[in-house]
Amino acid sequence: MERWARFFIDNSKFTVVLSLFVVVFGIGGLLRLNAESFPAVDFAMAQVTTSYDGASPEDVETKITKPLEDEIRSVSGIKDVRSVSQAGLSKILIRADIDNVNVPEVMADLQRAVDRVNDLPPDLRERPTFLEIKSEEFPVVELAIIGSNVNRQRDLVADLLKEDLEDVKTILSVRQDGYKKRQFNVILDPARMRALHIGVDEVLGKLQARNINVPGGSLKKGETQDLLRIEGRIRDREELANVLIRSNFSGQQIFLKDVATVEDGEEDARILTRYNGREATLLTVLKKGGADTIAMVKLIDEKVGDFREKYGDQFEFTIFNNESQRVKNRLEVLTSNAVSGLVLVIVFLMIFLPGKIGFVASLSLPIAVMASLGFMPIFDMNLNAVTILAQVIALGMLVDNSVVISENFTRLRRSEGLDAKEAALKSIRQLALPISATVFTTIAAFLPMLVTTGIMGQFIKYIPIVVSVALIVSLGESFFLLPMRLVSSSSERDKFKEESKDWFETKAVKPFKKIVRWTVQHRYIALGIFTVGLVGSIVLMTVFNKMVLFPADQTEIYIARIEAPKGTQLEITDKVLAEVSVKSKEAIGEHMLHAVARTGTVQVGPSDPKGKSGNTVGFITMYVDEYAKNNIKHTEMLAKLRALKFDSRADVTFEAMVNGPPVGEPINGTFRSNNAESLNQVVTKVIEEMSKIEGVRDMRADDVIGDDEVYVEIDYPKADRLGLEVKMIGDTVRAAVQGKAVSNVNLNNKKVDLRVQFRPEFRRDLEDLEKLKVMDRQGNLIPLGSIATFRKQTGSPQIKRFDYKRSKTVTGDIDDAVITAIEANKKMEEIFAGLRNQHKDVSLVFGGEAENTRESMDSLWNALGLSLIGIFALLVFLFNSYLRPGVIMTTIPLGLVGFSIAFALHGRPISFLAMIGMIGLGGIIVNSGIVLITFIDELRQDKSLSLEDVLVEASGLRLRAVVVSSLTTISGLLPTAYGIGGSDAILIPMTLAMAWGLTSGTILTLIWVPAAYAIIEDIGRLGGRLIGRKDSVEEQGGDRVRSHSPVVTETIKEVSP
């Protein structure tokens, strides 16, 4: 190191150019970084969706879901499988075991498994669709087009805007909600059909036979040929209305228009959408992986602006849920807090380091930051919440090495009168190994985070990478670029005299030495005090701090889930949502920006455990402004919303969306059994008992109370005598009541269905159903009531399954201040244990926040263990000893004191990111102990000094360097921890944990290490006397200490005073 340092000192102009190159390299890297909210996370999830128009939930389960599940079951590497079978639709959600398998291979196997299923119903119009769910393909912005939809005018504009947006290369797709597809509706008139003796089956058959194109081969003439094509496809409403249904030899003809009204209309609504109470079509824009969110949303805004100019007199265009704004805010917070941290670092350096030395040392910070930014694109990173957090963590540490070298440089010039160049080179000789050790112990603390499993592991994996790169860069800068600046900024007039003193020595060092001397003299009392402090910290954490994976701080989004009574029509449920939206607006007041209502579904994310669909359900997503986000607690906002009273009998619940990756509901348990009665009894009892527990609320199951179902029971012998088959009867009933899509046409590159259905007044009740005519093979019209009876019973609009058995998922919310997710789920497990003897065929599987917390904490404990082992191994290498590393390792728990006090005083729960900060803190705290032990070993070469004097003097000598390096690290974290330059809930817990932990750890380390060193010596002397020897501890144990002083070049033997 010294040779390289000399090279850069002797070639100062080259060093300046190299420094400028590093800055330019960083600027170039920064310009290449894309901005996004969170890093891409592989959820290892896939969804299989199958439409089976007109089928009941039971039919969908039996004919679609089960055959697919049977084939999916053959794929290895699957963690769990959830499915929902509802009227006309099957959805299967598959999760791969992300930590133990190759996810792309599993996804490919799943795709092949779905393709292999060949026993699906023959009347299935389309094969199941397989979709892999990826985080980088999640929404980045949503749009609302507000206005009248007469003649589908609003939806037509939505189509045009969708096509325009999908031309943007970084946009993956645009999803439409509240959008009704164009459809040719054939509204049959049963009275006219009876009069003309026309059956439903006859109409269906004629339409299917007419609307078809048939290839006719090719006509060859000479050297050319023409393709022959029989055109039968219907092109417009008029052509459809004139389809011939029947004709005879007498010339009588019956056209479709004679028995039906033909409309160029739209499909029936399945989902109704509103924006701030007004009907709207919603567009959700999904970006491609790696695309820059800010740049993409800027393009979207420009395109929406063009549509405002063109259609602004008819429709309103509103952008909401703008992810780019969140990214911008986060970048502004980073920039502002980084500048604040930089100013604080420079101020502290100028205060504690004399003359120009402080300013010279502070230049290491921007150079190291630029270099680390330059490397980020090389590691395929983007600017997001996690990489920004990593940069904030590294910010204060990047100047630590320069502080230690600069302080030693100053001391050598003062105490030994060395010239600038020799002082710089001697500082490198003395400190190269201990400084390298401090860097690598810090890296050793962060790197094990890479073993964290699951979604959380992917979420944080860039923290250790960014921190490690930044620290290695800062190490190189302090060894190669800093010495030149120290020498160039010094002159002979700057030479310090040995007797010169500054304020720090008189005001800080002398009082501190007295404290250290007392602790060394009363080291066992000090041991007791430190032990009590650590135990008290653990008790404080246990009593005052709850474990919450991702607290709902700075909540921007609130969700209202609504479930109306069974039998409620979609339009009536929509009115309920409108009422909830209006009253929620009154409760939140001017702070509500957007209220987006979706009726017909409740699905907040693809893996929402409370997801439901049907005419009786809906949800409202409410967005609040920055003031409410930063100044009104989510508990206060939820209390206002939950106090609302509504006119309808609908069940309404409110919840807050948390910041961070999806972790599931606080209370989440799935009960499995093929015994429906036993399953219902267990779920009902669990919900009843859980609702009695303080701090638990909104307990519910994920089933939907179904509408009454009418079963048509056919008299098969009678139907057979009349030549009627079940399929003929079923097609007629489906077409008459629900409607049947018999064919489709391609108009303007869009598929338009042809749907046949009875007029509404002929499909209202059982009496209409009994009068329905079914045509037999001889052309006779047979009343349905003459060949069938009707039975009514309560049905289920959804059948849910988990891991190939029917299931019900019980979810609930908690008050974090009263009970944690882990405690609540433990209570549910205890309740179920009491029911297990009576219901042995029911099993319970946990998920949601509790399960994620358990998995994450297991991973964190593994990371902590690896971190401690890694740090200890590096210290053993550095000191060639077991005991000195042992002394240094005892400083790690000292950070718990500040950590526990900080989170108790601030009333914060201990979150996942706070624990990550605590793990990383261990590698930083030991740095002070490394430097201190190194100087103790050097001073022990002076045999005239007693051990007590050595410990006191070494602590005094290193006080300035340790204090300044710790202050710079803390000052880099504090602006973010307290939101001085802007607050961000994602960044606060980790920076707060590290800032306070480092504060207590640094102060206590300087006091504790000398006392611990003396205690170890006592133990060594006692052991020596017991075995008749007087050697020091290290000699007795065969341990030796590497010398880092140029004076002591050989391995030394320690001798007790």
Short mmCIF file of N, CA and C in Angstrom, two decimals, residues 341-350 352 395-400 403-404 928 959-975 994-995 998-1003:
data_model
loop_
_atom_site.label_atom_id
_atom_site.label_comp_id
_atom_site.label_asym_id
_atom_site.label_seq_id
_atom_site.Cartn_x
_atom_site.Cartn_y
_atom_site.Cartn_z
N GLY A 341 -26.44 15.56 5.14
CA GLY A 341 -25.41 14.71 5.75
C GLY A 341 -24.02 15.17 5.38
N LEU A 342 -23.82 15.55 4.11
CA LEU A 342 -22.52 16.03 3.66
C LEU A 342 -22.11 17.29 4.41
N VAL A 343 -23.05 18.20 4.59
CA VAL A 343 -22.76 19.44 5.32
C VAL A 343 -22.36 19.13 6.75
N LEU A 344 -23.12 18.23 7.40
CA LEU A 344 -22.79 17.86 8.77
C LEU A 344 -21.42 17.20 8.86
N VAL A 345 -21.13 16.33 7.89
CA VAL A 345 -19.82 15.66 7.88
C VAL A 345 -18.70 16.69 7.78
N ILE A 346 -18.83 17.65 6.86
CA ILE A 346 -17.79 18.67 6.68
C ILE A 346 -17.65 19.52 7.94
N VAL A 347 -18.80 19.87 8.53
CA VAL A 347 -18.76 20.68 9.76
C VAL A 347 -18.00 19.95 10.85
N PHE A 348 -18.32 18.69 11.06
CA PHE A 348 -17.64 17.93 12.12
C PHE A 348 -16.16 17.76 11.82
N LEU A 349 -15.82 17.55 10.55
CA LEU A 349 -14.41 17.40 10.19
C LEU A 349 -13.65 18.70 10.43
N MET A 350 -14.27 19.82 10.10
CA MET A 350 -13.61 21.11 10.29
C MET A 350 -13.44 21.43 11.78
N PHE A 352 -13.20 19.05 14.31
CA PHE A 352 -12.34 18.12 15.02
C PHE A 352 -10.96 17.95 14.40
N LEU A 395 -23.35 6.39 3.27
CA LEU A 395 -22.94 7.79 3.16
C LEU A 395 -21.97 8.21 4.26
N GLY A 396 -22.36 7.97 5.51
CA GLY A 396 -21.51 8.41 6.60
C GLY A 396 -20.24 7.60 6.76
N MET A 397 -20.26 6.34 6.31
CA MET A 397 -19.09 5.47 6.47
C MET A 397 -18.02 5.72 5.42
N LEU A 398 -18.40 6.37 4.32
CA LEU A 398 -17.45 6.52 3.22
C LEU A 398 -16.26 7.41 3.58
N VAL A 399 -16.43 8.23 4.59
CA VAL A 399 -15.35 9.14 4.96
C VAL A 399 -14.58 8.64 6.19
N ASP A 400 -15.02 7.52 6.79
CA ASP A 400 -14.39 7.03 8.02
C ASP A 400 -12.90 6.75 7.84
N VAL A 403 -10.95 9.87 7.67
CA VAL A 403 -10.86 10.53 8.97
C VAL A 403 -9.74 9.93 9.81
N VAL A 404 -9.69 8.59 9.85
CA VAL A 404 -8.67 7.93 10.67
C VAL A 404 -7.27 8.25 10.15
N SER A 928 -14.38 0.59 16.00
CA SER A 928 -13.75 1.37 17.09
C SER A 928 -12.88 0.47 17.95
N LEU A 959 -9.29 8.62 20.77
CA LEU A 959 -10.61 9.22 21.00
C LEU A 959 -11.06 10.08 19.83
N ARG A 960 -10.16 10.96 19.37
CA ARG A 960 -10.54 11.87 18.30
C ARG A 960 -10.95 11.10 17.04
N ALA A 961 -10.12 10.13 16.62
CA ALA A 961 -10.42 9.40 15.38
C ALA A 961 -11.73 8.63 15.50
N VAL A 962 -11.93 7.99 16.64
CA VAL A 962 -13.15 7.20 16.82
C VAL A 962 -14.37 8.10 16.86
N VAL A 963 -14.27 9.20 17.61
CA VAL A 963 -15.41 10.12 17.73
C VAL A 963 -15.75 10.74 16.38
N VAL A 964 -14.73 11.20 15.66
CA VAL A 964 -14.99 11.87 14.39
C VAL A 964 -15.57 10.90 13.37
N SER A 965 -14.98 9.69 13.27
CA SER A 965 -15.49 8.73 12.29
C SER A 965 -16.91 8.31 12.64
N SER A 966 -17.20 8.17 13.93
CA SER A 966 -18.57 7.81 14.33
C SER A 966 -19.52 8.97 14.08
N LEU A 967 -19.08 10.19 14.37
CA LEU A 967 -19.95 11.34 14.14
C LEU A 967 -20.27 11.51 12.65
N THR A 968 -19.28 11.25 11.80
CA THR A 968 -19.54 11.38 10.37
C THR A 968 -20.54 10.32 9.90
N THR A 969 -20.40 9.11 10.43
CA THR A 969 -21.36 8.06 10.06
C THR A 969 -22.75 8.40 10.56
N ILE A 970 -22.83 8.83 11.82
CA ILE A 970 -24.13 9.17 12.41
C ILE A 970 -24.75 10.37 11.69
N SER A 971 -23.93 11.37 11.38
CA SER A 971 -24.45 12.58 10.71
C SER A 971 -24.95 12.26 9.31
N GLY A 972 -24.38 11.23 8.69
CA GLY A 972 -24.88 10.82 7.38
C GLY A 972 -26.24 10.14 7.47
N LEU A 973 -26.54 9.54 8.64
CA LEU A 973 -27.79 8.82 8.83
C LEU A 973 -28.91 9.68 9.42
N LEU A 974 -28.55 10.61 10.30
CA LEU A 974 -29.57 11.36 11.05
C LEU A 974 -30.55 12.14 10.17
N PRO A 975 -30.10 12.85 9.13
CA PRO A 975 -31.09 13.58 8.32
C PRO A 975 -32.18 12.68 7.75
N MET A 994 -29.57 2.34 13.06
CA MET A 994 -28.12 2.42 12.94
C MET A 994 -27.57 3.68 13.62
N ALA A 995 -28.28 4.81 13.49
CA ALA A 995 -27.79 6.06 14.08
C ALA A 995 -27.73 5.97 15.60
N LEU A 998 -25.28 3.15 16.80
CA LEU A 998 -23.89 3.56 16.67
C LEU A 998 -23.52 4.58 17.73
N THR A 999 -24.46 5.46 18.08
CA THR A 999 -24.18 6.45 19.13
C THR A 999 -23.84 5.77 20.45
N SER A 1000 -24.70 4.86 20.87
CA SER A 1000 -24.43 4.17 22.14
C SER A 1000 -23.23 3.23 21.99
N GLY A 1001 -23.14 2.55 20.84
CA GLY A 1001 -22.06 1.59 20.65
C GLY A 1001 -20.69 2.24 20.69
N THR A 1002 -20.56 3.41 20.05
CA THR A 1002 -19.26 4.10 20.01
C THR A 1002 -18.83 4.57 21.40
N ILE A 1003 -19.74 5.25 22.09
CA ILE A 1003 -19.41 5.80 23.41
C ILE A 1003 -19.06 4.67 24.38
#
